[in-house]
PDB file of C-alpha atoms in Angstrom:
ATOM      1  CA  UNK U   1    -157.441 -48.851 174.703  1.00  0.00           C
ATOM      2  CA  UNK U   2    -157.869 -51.659 172.203  1.00  0.00           C
ATOM      3  CA  UNK U   3    -157.168 -51.716 168.526  1.00  0.00           C
ATOM      4  CA  UNK U   4    -159.837 -50.185 166.321  1.00  0.00           C
ATOM      5  CA  UNK U   5    -160.376 -51.696 162.880  1.00  0.00           C
ATOM      6  CA  UNK U   6    -162.823 -49.544 160.948  1.00  0.00           C
ATOM      7  CA  UNK U   7    -164.607 -50.682 157.808  1.00  0.00           C
ATOM      8  CA  UNK U   8    -165.945 -47.659 155.952  1.00  0.00           C
ATOM      9  CA  UNK U   9    -168.723 -47.897 153.423  1.00  0.00           C
ATOM     10  CA  UNK U  10    -167.915 -45.535 150.592  1.00  0.00           C
ATOM     11  CA  UNK U  11    -165.752 -42.973 152.360  1.00  0.00           C
ATOM     12  CA  UNK U  12    -162.139 -41.980 152.099  1.00  0.00           C
ATOM     13  CA  UNK U  13    -160.385 -43.187 155.206  1.00  0.00           C
ATOM     14  CA  UNK U  14    -159.661 -46.122 157.401  1.00  0.00           C
ATOM     15  CA  UNK U  15    -160.180 -45.655 161.111  1.00  0.00           C
ATOM     16  CA  UNK U  16    -157.459 -45.083 163.697  1.00  0.00           C
ATOM     17  CA  UNK U  17    -155.335 -47.905 165.057  1.00  0.00           C
ATOM     18  CA  UNK U  18    -154.213 -47.858 168.684  1.00  0.00           C
ATOM     19  CA  UNK U  19    -151.903 -50.032 170.721  1.00  0.00           C
ATOM     20  CA  UNK U  20    -153.642 -53.354 171.106  1.00  0.00           C
ATOM     21  CA  UNK U  21    -154.641 -54.875 174.403  1.00  0.00           C
ATOM     22  CA  UNK U  22    -158.027 -55.939 173.096  1.00  0.00           C
ATOM     23  CA  UNK U  23    -159.191 -56.118 169.514  1.00  0.00           C
ATOM     24  CA  UNK U  24    -162.617 -54.956 168.416  1.00  0.00           C
ATOM     25  CA  UNK U  25    -164.212 -53.815 165.200  1.00  0.00           C
ATOM     26  CA  UNK U  26    -166.207 -50.689 164.407  1.00  0.00           C
ATOM     27  CA  UNK U  27    -168.391 -50.468 161.304  1.00  0.00           C
ATOM     28  CA  UNK U  28    -169.189 -46.988 159.993  1.00  0.00           C
ATOM     29  CA  UNK U  29    -172.497 -46.400 158.208  1.00  0.00           C
ATOM     30  CA  UNK U  30    -172.465 -43.388 155.921  1.00  0.00           C
ATOM     31  CA  UNK U  31    -175.038 -41.054 154.475  1.00  0.00           C
ATOM     32  CA  UNK U  32    -175.265 -40.107 150.796  1.00  0.00           C
ATOM     33  CA  UNK U  33    -172.441 -37.594 151.221  1.00  0.00           C
ATOM     34  CA  UNK U  34    -170.084 -40.174 152.670  1.00  0.00           C
ATOM     35  CA  UNK U  35    -170.307 -38.742 156.189  1.00  0.00           C
ATOM     36  CA  UNK U  36    -170.407 -41.350 158.983  1.00  0.00           C
ATOM     37  CA  UNK U  37    -173.956 -41.208 160.334  1.00  0.00           C
ATOM     38  CA  UNK U  38    -173.698 -44.128 162.745  1.00  0.00           C
ATOM     39  CA  UNK U  39    -171.379 -46.845 163.974  1.00  0.00           C
ATOM     40  CA  UNK U  40    -171.994 -50.419 165.084  1.00  0.00           C
ATOM     41  CA  UNK U  41    -169.798 -53.079 166.594  1.00  0.00           C
ATOM     42  CA  UNK U  42    -169.244 -56.685 165.543  1.00  0.00           C
ATOM     43  CA  UNK U  43    -172.426 -57.677 167.395  1.00  0.00           C
ATOM     44  CA  UNK U  44    -174.400 -55.207 165.267  1.00  0.00           C
ATOM     45  CA  UNK U  45    -175.100 -53.051 168.314  1.00  0.00           C
ATOM     46  CA  UNK U  46    -175.363 -49.305 167.793  1.00  0.00           C
ATOM     47  CA  UNK U  47    -172.398 -47.421 169.261  1.00  0.00           C
ATOM     48  CA  UNK U  48    -173.354 -43.880 168.292  1.00  0.00           C
ATOM     49  CA  UNK U  49    -175.155 -41.685 165.811  1.00  0.00           C
ATOM     50  CA  UNK U  50    -173.927 -38.474 164.246  1.00  0.00           C
ATOM     51  CA  UNK U  51    -175.992 -35.565 162.982  1.00  0.00           C
ATOM     52  CA  UNK U  52    -174.978 -32.841 160.542  1.00  0.00           C
ATOM     53  CA  UNK U  53    -176.393 -29.460 159.628  1.00  0.00           C
ATOM     54  CA  UNK U  54    -176.570 -28.635 155.894  1.00  0.00           C
ATOM     55  CA  UNK U  55    -172.978 -27.456 155.551  1.00  0.00           C
ATOM     56  CA  UNK U  56    -171.551 -30.198 157.732  1.00  0.00           C
ATOM     57  CA  UNK U  57    -171.545 -28.639 161.196  1.00  0.00           C
ATOM     58  CA  UNK U  58    -171.805 -31.370 163.795  1.00  0.00           C
ATOM     59  CA  UNK U  59    -174.662 -31.151 166.265  1.00  0.00           C
ATOM     60  CA  UNK U  60    -172.603 -33.110 168.771  1.00  0.00           C
ATOM     61  CA  UNK U  61    -169.992 -31.367 170.902  1.00  0.00           C
ATOM     62  CA  UNK U  62    -166.267 -31.953 170.201  1.00  0.00           C
ATOM     63  CA  UNK U  63    -166.035 -34.178 173.253  1.00  0.00           C
ATOM     64  CA  UNK U  64    -168.603 -36.661 171.984  1.00  0.00           C
ATOM     65  CA  UNK U  65    -167.368 -40.048 170.785  1.00  0.00           C
ATOM     66  CA  UNK U  66    -168.275 -39.734 167.084  1.00  0.00           C
ATOM     67  CA  UNK U  67    -166.657 -36.305 166.672  1.00  0.00           C
ATOM     68  CA  UNK U  68    -163.369 -36.551 164.837  1.00  0.00           C
ATOM     69  CA  UNK U  69    -161.847 -38.466 161.977  1.00  0.00           C
ATOM     70  CA  UNK U  70    -163.405 -39.484 159.667  1.00  0.00           C
ATOM     71  CA  UNK U  71    -165.928 -36.656 159.584  1.00  0.00           C
ATOM     72  CA  UNK U  72    -167.964 -34.655 157.115  1.00  0.00           C
ATOM     73  CA  UNK U  73    -168.027 -36.306 153.651  1.00  0.00           C
ATOM     74  CA  UNK U  74    -165.525 -38.881 154.934  1.00  0.00           C
ATOM     75  CA  UNK U  75    -162.606 -36.466 155.186  1.00  0.00           C
ATOM     76  CA  UNK U  76    -160.286 -36.035 158.135  1.00  0.00           C
ATOM     77  CA  UNK U  77    -161.989 -33.815 160.707  1.00  0.00           C
ATOM     78  CA  UNK U  78    -160.059 -32.358 163.625  1.00  0.00           C
ATOM     79  CA  UNK U  79    -161.702 -33.304 166.919  1.00  0.00           C
ATOM     80  CA  UNK U  80    -160.792 -30.042 168.669  1.00  0.00           C
ATOM     81  CA  UNK U  81    -161.378 -27.375 166.014  1.00  0.00           C
ATOM     82  CA  UNK U  82    -163.924 -29.193 163.867  1.00  0.00           C
ATOM     83  CA  UNK U  83    -162.055 -28.173 160.705  1.00  0.00           C
ATOM     84  CA  UNK U  84    -162.284 -30.615 157.820  1.00  0.00           C
ATOM     85  CA  UNK U  85    -159.148 -31.377 155.818  1.00  0.00           C
ATOM     86  CA  UNK U  86    -160.202 -31.698 152.176  1.00  0.00           C
ATOM     87  CA  UNK U  87    -156.710 -32.270 150.775  1.00  0.00           C
ATOM     88  CA  UNK U  88    -156.302 -29.053 148.783  1.00  0.00           C
ATOM     89  CA  UNK U  89    -157.475 -26.844 151.661  1.00  0.00           C
ATOM     90  CA  UNK U  90    -159.260 -26.760 155.009  1.00  0.00           C
ATOM     91  CA  UNK U  91    -163.017 -26.329 155.294  1.00  0.00           C
ATOM     92  CA  UNK U  92    -164.957 -24.852 158.229  1.00  0.00           C
ATOM     93  CA  UNK U  93    -168.407 -26.487 158.423  1.00  0.00           C
ATOM     94  CA  UNK U  94    -169.611 -23.850 160.903  1.00  0.00           C
ATOM     95  CA  UNK U  95    -168.991 -21.096 158.367  1.00  0.00           C
ATOM     96  CA  UNK U  96    -169.801 -23.245 155.367  1.00  0.00           C
ATOM     97  CA  UNK U  97    -166.664 -21.851 153.746  1.00  0.00           C
ATOM     98  CA  UNK U  98    -163.118 -22.894 152.919  1.00  0.00           C
ATOM     99  CA  UNK U  99    -160.325 -21.131 154.800  1.00  0.00           C
ATOM    100  CA  UNK U 100    -158.293 -20.475 151.657  1.00  0.00           C
ATOM    101  CA  UNK U 101    -159.073 -19.571 148.065  1.00  0.00           C
ATOM    102  CA  UNK U 102    -160.008 -22.079 145.401  1.00  0.00           C
ATOM    103  CA  UNK U 103    -156.688 -23.082 143.808  1.00  0.00           C
ATOM    104  CA  UNK U 104    -158.398 -23.806 140.487  1.00  0.00           C
ATOM    105  CA  UNK U 105    -159.905 -20.345 140.037  1.00  0.00           C
ATOM    106  CA  UNK U 106    -163.429 -19.367 138.923  1.00  0.00           C
ATOM    107  CA  UNK U 107    -165.217 -20.406 135.736  1.00  0.00           C
ATOM    108  CA  UNK U 108    -167.178 -17.677 133.969  1.00  0.00           C
ATOM    109  CA  UNK U 109    -169.859 -20.188 132.997  1.00  0.00           C
ATOM    110  CA  UNK U 110    -170.482 -21.160 136.644  1.00  0.00           C
ATOM    111  CA  UNK U 111    -171.516 -18.039 138.611  1.00  0.00           C
ATOM    112  CA  UNK U 112    -171.235 -19.832 141.945  1.00  0.00           C
ATOM    113  CA  UNK U 113    -167.524 -20.399 141.373  1.00  0.00           C
ATOM    114  CA  UNK U 114    -166.719 -16.680 141.647  1.00  0.00           C
ATOM    115  CA  UNK U 115    -166.954 -16.979 145.417  1.00  0.00           C
ATOM    116  CA  UNK U 116    -163.490 -18.492 145.827  1.00  0.00           C
ATOM    117  CA  UNK U 117    -164.260 -19.656 149.371  1.00  0.00           C
ATOM    118  CA  UNK U 118    -167.700 -21.166 148.751  1.00  0.00           C
ATOM    119  CA  UNK U 119    -168.364 -24.856 149.355  1.00  0.00           C
ATOM    120  CA  UNK U 120    -169.968 -27.045 146.675  1.00  0.00           C
ATOM    121  CA  UNK U 121    -171.454 -24.141 144.691  1.00  0.00           C
ATOM    122  CA  UNK U 122    -173.400 -23.194 147.837  1.00  0.00           C
ATOM    123  CA  UNK U 123    -175.515 -26.321 147.445  1.00  0.00           C
ATOM    124  CA  UNK U 124    -174.289 -28.901 150.004  1.00  0.00           C
ATOM    125  CA  UNK U 125    -177.295 -31.153 149.450  1.00  0.00           C
ATOM    126  CA  UNK U 126    -176.792 -31.365 145.692  1.00  0.00           C
ATOM    127  CA  UNK U 127    -172.998 -31.402 145.555  1.00  0.00           C
ATOM    128  CA  UNK U 128    -169.905 -32.300 147.526  1.00  0.00           C
ATOM    129  CA  UNK U 129    -166.236 -31.421 147.109  1.00  0.00           C
ATOM    130  CA  UNK U 130    -163.957 -34.499 147.067  1.00  0.00           C
ATOM    131  CA  UNK U 131    -160.630 -32.651 147.308  1.00  0.00           C
ATOM    132  CA  UNK U 132    -161.240 -28.928 147.755  1.00  0.00           C
ATOM    133  CA  UNK U 133    -160.981 -28.164 144.042  1.00  0.00           C
ATOM    134  CA  UNK U 134    -164.246 -29.042 142.303  1.00  0.00           C
ATOM    135  CA  UNK U 135    -167.905 -29.829 142.916  1.00  0.00           C
ATOM    136  CA  UNK U 136    -169.381 -33.270 142.280  1.00  0.00           C
ATOM    137  CA  UNK U 137    -173.098 -33.713 141.729  1.00  0.00           C
ATOM    138  CA  UNK U 138    -174.850 -36.235 143.955  1.00  0.00           C
ATOM    139  CA  UNK U 139    -177.384 -38.508 142.264  1.00  0.00           C
ATOM    140  CA  UNK U 140    -178.853 -40.524 145.078  1.00  0.00           C
ATOM    141  CA  UNK U 141    -180.888 -43.342 143.582  1.00  0.00           C
ATOM    142  CA  UNK U 142    -181.746 -41.242 140.536  1.00  0.00           C
ATOM    143  CA  UNK U 143    -181.134 -41.672 136.841  1.00  0.00           C
ATOM    144  CA  UNK U 144    -179.674 -38.404 135.581  1.00  0.00           C
ATOM    145  CA  UNK U 145    -179.752 -36.738 132.230  1.00  0.00           C
ATOM    146  CA  UNK U 146    -176.398 -36.562 130.567  1.00  0.00           C
ATOM    147  CA  UNK U 147    -175.465 -37.656 127.091  1.00  0.00           C
ATOM    148  CA  UNK U 148    -172.153 -38.367 125.443  1.00  0.00           C
ATOM    149  CA  UNK U 149    -173.311 -35.988 122.707  1.00  0.00           C
ATOM    150  CA  UNK U 150    -173.794 -33.345 125.391  1.00  0.00           C
ATOM    151  CA  UNK U 151    -171.074 -32.953 127.971  1.00  0.00           C
ATOM    152  CA  UNK U 152    -168.598 -35.321 126.324  1.00  0.00           C
ATOM    153  CA  UNK U 153    -168.880 -33.720 122.882  1.00  0.00           C
ATOM    154  CA  UNK U 154    -168.680 -30.207 124.297  1.00  0.00           C
ATOM    155  CA  UNK U 155    -165.654 -31.171 126.364  1.00  0.00           C
ATOM    156  CA  UNK U 156    -163.880 -32.644 123.350  1.00  0.00           C
ATOM    157  CA  UNK U 157    -164.634 -29.747 121.025  1.00  0.00           C
ATOM    158  CA  UNK U 158    -164.534 -26.747 123.331  1.00  0.00           C
ATOM    159  CA  UNK U 159    -162.629 -27.826 126.413  1.00  0.00           C
ATOM    160  CA  UNK U 160    -163.601 -27.380 130.041  1.00  0.00           C
ATOM    161  CA  UNK U 161    -165.546 -24.129 129.655  1.00  0.00           C
ATOM    162  CA  UNK U 162    -167.780 -25.564 126.950  1.00  0.00           C
ATOM    163  CA  UNK U 163    -168.358 -28.689 129.004  1.00  0.00           C
ATOM    164  CA  UNK U 164    -169.287 -26.614 132.038  1.00  0.00           C
ATOM    165  CA  UNK U 165    -171.965 -24.797 130.045  1.00  0.00           C
ATOM    166  CA  UNK U 166    -173.481 -28.124 129.033  1.00  0.00           C
ATOM    167  CA  UNK U 167    -173.084 -29.484 132.560  1.00  0.00           C
ATOM    168  CA  UNK U 168    -174.829 -26.416 133.929  1.00  0.00           C
ATOM    169  CA  UNK U 169    -177.800 -27.132 131.692  1.00  0.00           C
ATOM    170  CA  UNK U 170    -177.879 -30.717 132.895  1.00  0.00           C
ATOM    171  CA  UNK U 171    -177.594 -29.578 136.515  1.00  0.00           C
ATOM    172  CA  UNK U 172    -180.574 -27.274 136.024  1.00  0.00           C
ATOM    173  CA  UNK U 173    -182.531 -30.144 134.522  1.00  0.00           C
ATOM    174  CA  UNK U 174    -181.653 -32.267 137.536  1.00  0.00           C
ATOM    175  CA  UNK U 175    -182.843 -29.585 139.973  1.00  0.00           C
ATOM    176  CA  UNK U 176    -186.280 -29.315 138.368  1.00  0.00           C
ATOM    177  CA  UNK U 177    -186.616 -33.038 137.864  1.00  0.00           C
ATOM    178  CA  UNK U 178    -186.104 -33.234 134.105  1.00  0.00           C
ATOM    179  CA  UNK U 179    -184.024 -35.771 132.235  1.00  0.00           C
ATOM    180  CA  UNK U 180    -182.648 -35.982 128.705  1.00  0.00           C
ATOM    181  CA  UNK U 181    -180.298 -38.255 126.857  1.00  0.00           C
ATOM    182  CA  UNK U 182    -178.442 -41.334 127.964  1.00  0.00           C
ATOM    183  CA  UNK U 183    -178.212 -42.319 131.610  1.00  0.00           C
ATOM    184  CA  UNK U 184    -174.957 -42.224 133.534  1.00  0.00           C
ATOM    185  CA  UNK U 185    -175.686 -44.186 136.666  1.00  0.00           C
ATOM    186  CA  UNK U 186    -172.639 -42.996 138.610  1.00  0.00           C
ATOM    187  CA  UNK U 187    -173.357 -39.281 138.265  1.00  0.00           C
ATOM    188  CA  UNK U 188    -171.352 -36.495 136.771  1.00  0.00           C
ATOM    189  CA  UNK U 189    -168.724 -33.971 137.784  1.00  0.00           C
ATOM    190  CA  UNK U 190    -168.586 -30.225 137.249  1.00  0.00           C
ATOM    191  CA  UNK U 191    -164.875 -30.024 136.647  1.00  0.00           C
ATOM    192  CA  UNK U 192    -162.233 -27.333 136.727  1.00  0.00           C
ATOM    193  CA  UNK U 193    -159.274 -29.156 135.277  1.00  0.00           C
ATOM    194  CA  UNK U 194    -157.626 -30.450 132.123  1.00  0.00           C
ATOM    195  CA  UNK U 195    -157.818 -33.646 130.120  1.00  0.00           C
ATOM    196  CA  UNK U 196    -155.394 -36.390 131.027  1.00  0.00           C
ATOM    197  CA  UNK U 197    -155.045 -39.995 129.934  1.00  0.00           C
ATOM    198  CA  UNK U 198    -152.440 -41.305 132.364  1.00  0.00           C
ATOM    199  CA  UNK U 199    -154.786 -43.967 133.731  1.00  0.00           C
ATOM    200  CA  UNK U 200    -158.167 -45.520 133.049  1.00  0.00           C
ATOM    201  CA  UNK U 201    -159.611 -43.331 135.807  1.00  0.00           C
ATOM    202  CA  UNK U 202    -158.537 -40.241 133.872  1.00  0.00           C
ATOM    203  CA  UNK U 203    -160.535 -41.364 130.852  1.00  0.00           C
ATOM    204  CA  UNK U 204    -163.726 -41.226 132.932  1.00  0.00           C
ATOM    205  CA  UNK U 205    -162.858 -38.029 134.783  1.00  0.00           C
ATOM    206  CA  UNK U 206    -165.108 -34.969 134.579  1.00  0.00           C
ATOM    207  CA  UNK U 207    -168.123 -37.016 133.556  1.00  0.00           C
ATOM    208  CA  UNK U 208    -166.578 -38.153 130.286  1.00  0.00           C
ATOM    209  CA  UNK U 209    -167.853 -41.082 128.294  1.00  0.00           C
ATOM    210  CA  UNK U 210    -164.615 -42.323 126.725  1.00  0.00           C
ATOM    211  CA  UNK U 211    -164.299 -43.723 123.240  1.00  0.00           C
ATOM    212  CA  UNK U 212    -163.466 -47.358 122.671  1.00  0.00           C
ATOM    213  CA  UNK U 213    -160.363 -46.239 120.779  1.00  0.00           C
ATOM    214  CA  UNK U 214    -159.121 -44.343 123.839  1.00  0.00           C
ATOM    215  CA  UNK U 215    -159.524 -47.433 125.993  1.00  0.00           C
ATOM    216  CA  UNK U 216    -157.765 -49.510 123.355  1.00  0.00           C
ATOM    217  CA  UNK U 217    -154.836 -47.091 123.320  1.00  0.00           C
ATOM    218  CA  UNK U 218    -154.720 -47.076 127.115  1.00  0.00           C
ATOM    219  CA  UNK U 219    -154.607 -50.879 127.252  1.00  0.00           C
ATOM    220  CA  UNK U 220    -151.865 -51.036 124.639  1.00  0.00           C
ATOM    221  CA  UNK U 221    -149.834 -48.481 126.600  1.00  0.00           C
ATOM    222  CA  UNK U 222    -149.984 -50.849 129.574  1.00  0.00           C
ATOM    223  CA  UNK U 223    -148.420 -53.560 127.449  1.00  0.00           C
ATOM    224  CA  UNK U 224    -151.551 -55.717 127.472  1.00  0.00           C
ATOM    225  CA  UNK U 225    -151.945 -58.034 124.504  1.00  0.00           C
ATOM    226  CA  UNK U 226    -155.085 -57.611 122.351  1.00  0.00           C
ATOM    227  CA  UNK U 227    -157.115 -60.638 121.352  1.00  0.00           C
ATOM    228  CA  UNK U 228    -160.433 -60.957 119.563  1.00  0.00           C
ATOM    229  CA  UNK U 229    -162.406 -63.842 118.124  1.00  0.00           C
ATOM    230  CA  UNK U 230    -164.567 -63.449 115.035  1.00  0.00           C
ATOM    231  CA  UNK U 231    -167.535 -61.348 116.116  1.00  0.00           C
ATOM    232  CA  UNK U 232    -166.388 -61.333 119.737  1.00  0.00           C
ATOM    233  CA  UNK U 233    -165.379 -58.471 122.052  1.00  0.00           C
ATOM    234  CA  UNK U 234    -161.915 -56.926 122.021  1.00  0.00           C
ATOM    235  CA  UNK U 235    -159.969 -58.158 125.042  1.00  0.00           C
ATOM    236  CA  UNK U 236    -156.618 -57.117 126.477  1.00  0.00           C
ATOM    237  CA  UNK U 237    -154.619 -59.666 128.467  1.00  0.00           C
ATOM    238  CA  UNK U 238    -151.730 -58.878 130.809  1.00  0.00           C
ATOM    239  CA  UNK U 239    -148.465 -60.780 131.207  1.00  0.00           C
ATOM    240  CA  UNK U 240    -150.066 -63.087 133.765  1.00  0.00           C
ATOM    241  CA  UNK U 241    -152.907 -64.139 131.481  1.00  0.00           C
ATOM    242  CA  UNK U 242    -155.542 -61.980 133.204  1.00  0.00           C
ATOM    243  CA  UNK U 243    -158.071 -60.320 130.911  1.00  0.00           C
ATOM    244  CA  UNK U 244    -157.709 -56.795 132.252  1.00  0.00           C
ATOM    245  CA  UNK U 245    -159.975 -54.891 129.877  1.00  0.00           C
ATOM    246  CA  UNK U 246    -162.830 -55.965 127.604  1.00  0.00           C
ATOM    247  CA  UNK U 247    -164.472 -53.639 125.087  1.00  0.00           C
ATOM    248  CA  UNK U 248    -167.956 -54.729 124.040  1.00  0.00           C
ATOM    249  CA  UNK U 249    -170.118 -53.242 121.329  1.00  0.00           C
ATOM    250  CA  UNK U 250    -173.245 -54.352 123.144  1.00  0.00           C
ATOM    251  CA  UNK U 251    -175.930 -56.842 122.270  1.00  0.00           C
ATOM    252  CA  UNK U 252    -179.698 -56.802 122.683  1.00  0.00           C
ATOM    253  CA  UNK U 253    -179.498 -60.504 123.480  1.00  0.00           C
ATOM    254  CA  UNK U 254    -177.561 -59.801 126.686  1.00  0.00           C
ATOM    255  CA  UNK U 255    -179.725 -58.237 129.437  1.00  0.00           C
ATOM    256  CA  UNK U 256    -178.024 -55.143 130.856  1.00  0.00           C
ATOM    257  CA  UNK U 257    -175.366 -55.211 128.126  1.00  0.00           C
ATOM    258  CA  UNK U 258    -177.209 -53.811 125.124  1.00  0.00           C
ATOM    259  CA  UNK U 259    -175.118 -50.625 124.868  1.00  0.00           C
ATOM    260  CA  UNK U 260    -171.386 -50.304 124.175  1.00  0.00           C
ATOM    261  CA  UNK U 261    -169.478 -50.730 127.420  1.00  0.00           C
ATOM    262  CA  UNK U 262    -166.161 -51.675 128.948  1.00  0.00           C
ATOM    263  CA  UNK U 263    -165.372 -54.201 131.656  1.00  0.00           C
ATOM    264  CA  UNK U 264    -162.308 -54.099 133.912  1.00  0.00           C
ATOM    265  CA  UNK U 265    -160.430 -56.619 136.033  1.00  0.00           C
ATOM    266  CA  UNK U 266    -157.621 -56.029 138.496  1.00  0.00           C
ATOM    267  CA  UNK U 267    -154.348 -58.036 138.523  1.00  0.00           C
ATOM    268  CA  UNK U 268    -156.017 -60.770 140.594  1.00  0.00           C
ATOM    269  CA  UNK U 269    -158.868 -61.222 138.112  1.00  0.00           C
ATOM    270  CA  UNK U 270    -161.445 -59.438 140.308  1.00  0.00           C
ATOM    271  CA  UNK U 271    -163.980 -57.466 138.309  1.00  0.00           C
ATOM    272  CA  UNK U 272    -163.881 -53.744 139.116  1.00  0.00           C
ATOM    273  CA  UNK U 273    -165.440 -50.456 138.105  1.00  0.00           C
ATOM    274  CA  UNK U 274    -163.238 -47.768 136.462  1.00  0.00           C
ATOM    275  CA  UNK U 275    -162.177 -46.561 139.917  1.00  0.00           C
ATOM    276  CA  UNK U 276    -160.932 -50.004 140.922  1.00  0.00           C
ATOM    277  CA  UNK U 277    -163.796 -50.863 143.273  1.00  0.00           C
ATOM    278  CA  UNK U 278    -164.758 -54.573 143.255  1.00  0.00           C
ATOM    279  CA  UNK U 279    -168.039 -55.353 141.477  1.00  0.00           C
ATOM    280  CA  UNK U 280    -170.070 -58.441 140.649  1.00  0.00           C
ATOM    281  CA  UNK U 281    -170.338 -59.774 137.098  1.00  0.00           C
ATOM    282  CA  UNK U 282    -173.991 -58.752 136.702  1.00  0.00           C
ATOM    283  CA  UNK U 283    -173.581 -55.442 138.500  1.00  0.00           C
ATOM    284  CA  UNK U 284    -174.379 -52.302 136.442  1.00  0.00           C
ATOM    285  CA  UNK U 285    -170.986 -50.963 137.489  1.00  0.00           C
ATOM    286  CA  UNK U 286    -169.390 -53.878 135.643  1.00  0.00           C
ATOM    287  CA  UNK U 287    -170.832 -52.480 132.411  1.00  0.00           C
ATOM    288  CA  UNK U 288    -169.495 -48.929 132.140  1.00  0.00           C
ATOM    289  CA  UNK U 289    -170.939 -47.167 129.116  1.00  0.00           C
ATOM    290  CA  UNK U 290    -168.576 -45.993 126.368  1.00  0.00           C
ATOM    291  CA  UNK U 291    -168.772 -44.546 122.863  1.00  0.00           C
ATOM    292  CA  UNK U 292    -167.982 -47.272 120.367  1.00  0.00           C
ATOM    293  CA  UNK U 293    -165.815 -46.001 117.496  1.00  0.00           C
ATOM    294  CA  UNK U 294    -163.824 -49.081 116.468  1.00  0.00           C
TER     295      UNK U 294
END
């Protein structure tokens, strides 16, 4: 068998690599959950399609080519048992349940969390579980109603439980098609965790809209040097001269940049989103909204 080089669009894993006698490439095409729905080769010819029931059960038999890893939501899926490894625990898509209890425990403000084995708050079309510990809302092509004064403020003042109450309201608004407040284009997370600031990713965790001062402190902790011209944005430059983080107050004269936002670059100078994914200069993901307090 030849070597398989798999390019995955928005999922978690690279494909398997076998001993090489012939090299070929497989491209995976994923649905909104991150599950591979089809695969094509380097000639753009369809190799297979995959079909999933609501909770991820495959309609193909285990012997079919597409059955295996990566599987449902892009996680490792065992080709013989069909179990999905979601990092914190295993998930059975036939049962629509995890095989072990939720390690994070229930939240009294989220009734669905009291079933410690339930998947994605029993709503697999509206949510997915990235690591077996919490449910992430899916906002496919929609602008969703969340405000920094809502979830972010509640999280800061009352912790996770308070934020979950506010997030539950926003989730209900999403279900019935309502929208309030500022738009977060990347969605939001119903979290069951604690606040951390060990990395830039942590500042955006749990649907937070971080403050400019938090980003400033993060950049300074990395040893990046601040620089700012009169009236210009606050920039932080690393030891190699790369502008790693730029905090902008926003300007109505700049299309797509009217609100306070932050821009990131990796060590090579490539623009990225807060998760480190490459983005273009004019991409919305290059302008991640923040709360300006400097």
